[in-house]
Short mmCIF file of C-alpha atoms in Angstrom, two decimals:
data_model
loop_
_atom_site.label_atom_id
_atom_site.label_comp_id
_atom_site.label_asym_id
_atom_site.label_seq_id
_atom_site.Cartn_x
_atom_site.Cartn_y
_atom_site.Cartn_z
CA UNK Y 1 -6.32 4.31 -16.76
CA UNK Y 2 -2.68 3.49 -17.43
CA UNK Y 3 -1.87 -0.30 -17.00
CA UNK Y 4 0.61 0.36 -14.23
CA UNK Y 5 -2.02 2.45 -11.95
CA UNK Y 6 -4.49 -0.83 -12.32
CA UNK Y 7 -1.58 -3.03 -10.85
CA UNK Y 8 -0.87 -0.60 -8.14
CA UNK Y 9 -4.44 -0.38 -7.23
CA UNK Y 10 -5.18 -4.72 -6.73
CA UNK Y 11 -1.68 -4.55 -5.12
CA UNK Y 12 -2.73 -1.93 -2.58
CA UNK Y 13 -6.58 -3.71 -2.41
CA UNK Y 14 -4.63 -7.21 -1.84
CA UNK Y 15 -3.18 -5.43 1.25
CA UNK Y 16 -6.18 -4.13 2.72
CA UNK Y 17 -7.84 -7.62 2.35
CA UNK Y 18 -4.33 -9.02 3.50
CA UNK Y 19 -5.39 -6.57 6.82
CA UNK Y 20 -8.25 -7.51 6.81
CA UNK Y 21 -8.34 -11.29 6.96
CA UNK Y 22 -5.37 -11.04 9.93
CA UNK Y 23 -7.60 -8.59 12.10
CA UNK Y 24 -10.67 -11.04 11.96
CA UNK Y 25 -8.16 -14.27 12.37
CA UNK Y 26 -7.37 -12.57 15.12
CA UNK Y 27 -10.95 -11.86 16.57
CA UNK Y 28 -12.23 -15.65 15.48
CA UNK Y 29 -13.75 -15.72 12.45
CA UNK Y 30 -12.03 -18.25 11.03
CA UNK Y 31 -14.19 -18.43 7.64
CA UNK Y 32 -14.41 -14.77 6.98
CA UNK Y 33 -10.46 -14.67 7.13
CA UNK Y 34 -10.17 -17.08 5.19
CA UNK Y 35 -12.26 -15.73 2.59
CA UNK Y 36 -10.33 -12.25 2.52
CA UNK Y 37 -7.29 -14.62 1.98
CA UNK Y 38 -8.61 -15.96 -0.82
CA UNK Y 39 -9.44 -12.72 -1.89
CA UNK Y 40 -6.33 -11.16 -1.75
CA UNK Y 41 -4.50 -13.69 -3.22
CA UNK Y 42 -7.16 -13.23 -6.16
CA UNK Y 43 -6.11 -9.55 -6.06
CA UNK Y 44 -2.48 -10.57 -5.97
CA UNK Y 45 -2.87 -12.43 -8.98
CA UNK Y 46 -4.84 -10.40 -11.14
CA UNK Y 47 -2.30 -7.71 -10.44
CA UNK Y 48 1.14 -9.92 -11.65
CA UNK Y 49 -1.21 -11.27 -14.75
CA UNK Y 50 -2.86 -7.65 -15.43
CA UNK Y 51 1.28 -6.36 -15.46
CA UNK Y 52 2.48 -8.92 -17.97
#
């Protein structure tokens, strides 16, 4: 796998989790949306570190 398809893929998994944690803000699980925050943002960074 080619570096930039890596990036593409935690950039396009950071905005599922992104969906994710806004959908079950939404619905009142406070925790669990805050967990797929964290997650993304995890995602988010692994993808600008992974592209450097």
């Amino acid at each position: 796998m080619s570096h930039s398809v890596i990036v593409v893929v935690l950039l396009a998994l950071a905005g599922f989790l992104i969906g994710g944690a806004f959908t079950t803000w939404k619905n009142g699980s406070r925790v669990l949306a805050a967990i797929l925050g964290v997650c993304a943002v995890l995602a988010v960074a692994g993808a600008v570190l992974w592209w450097r």
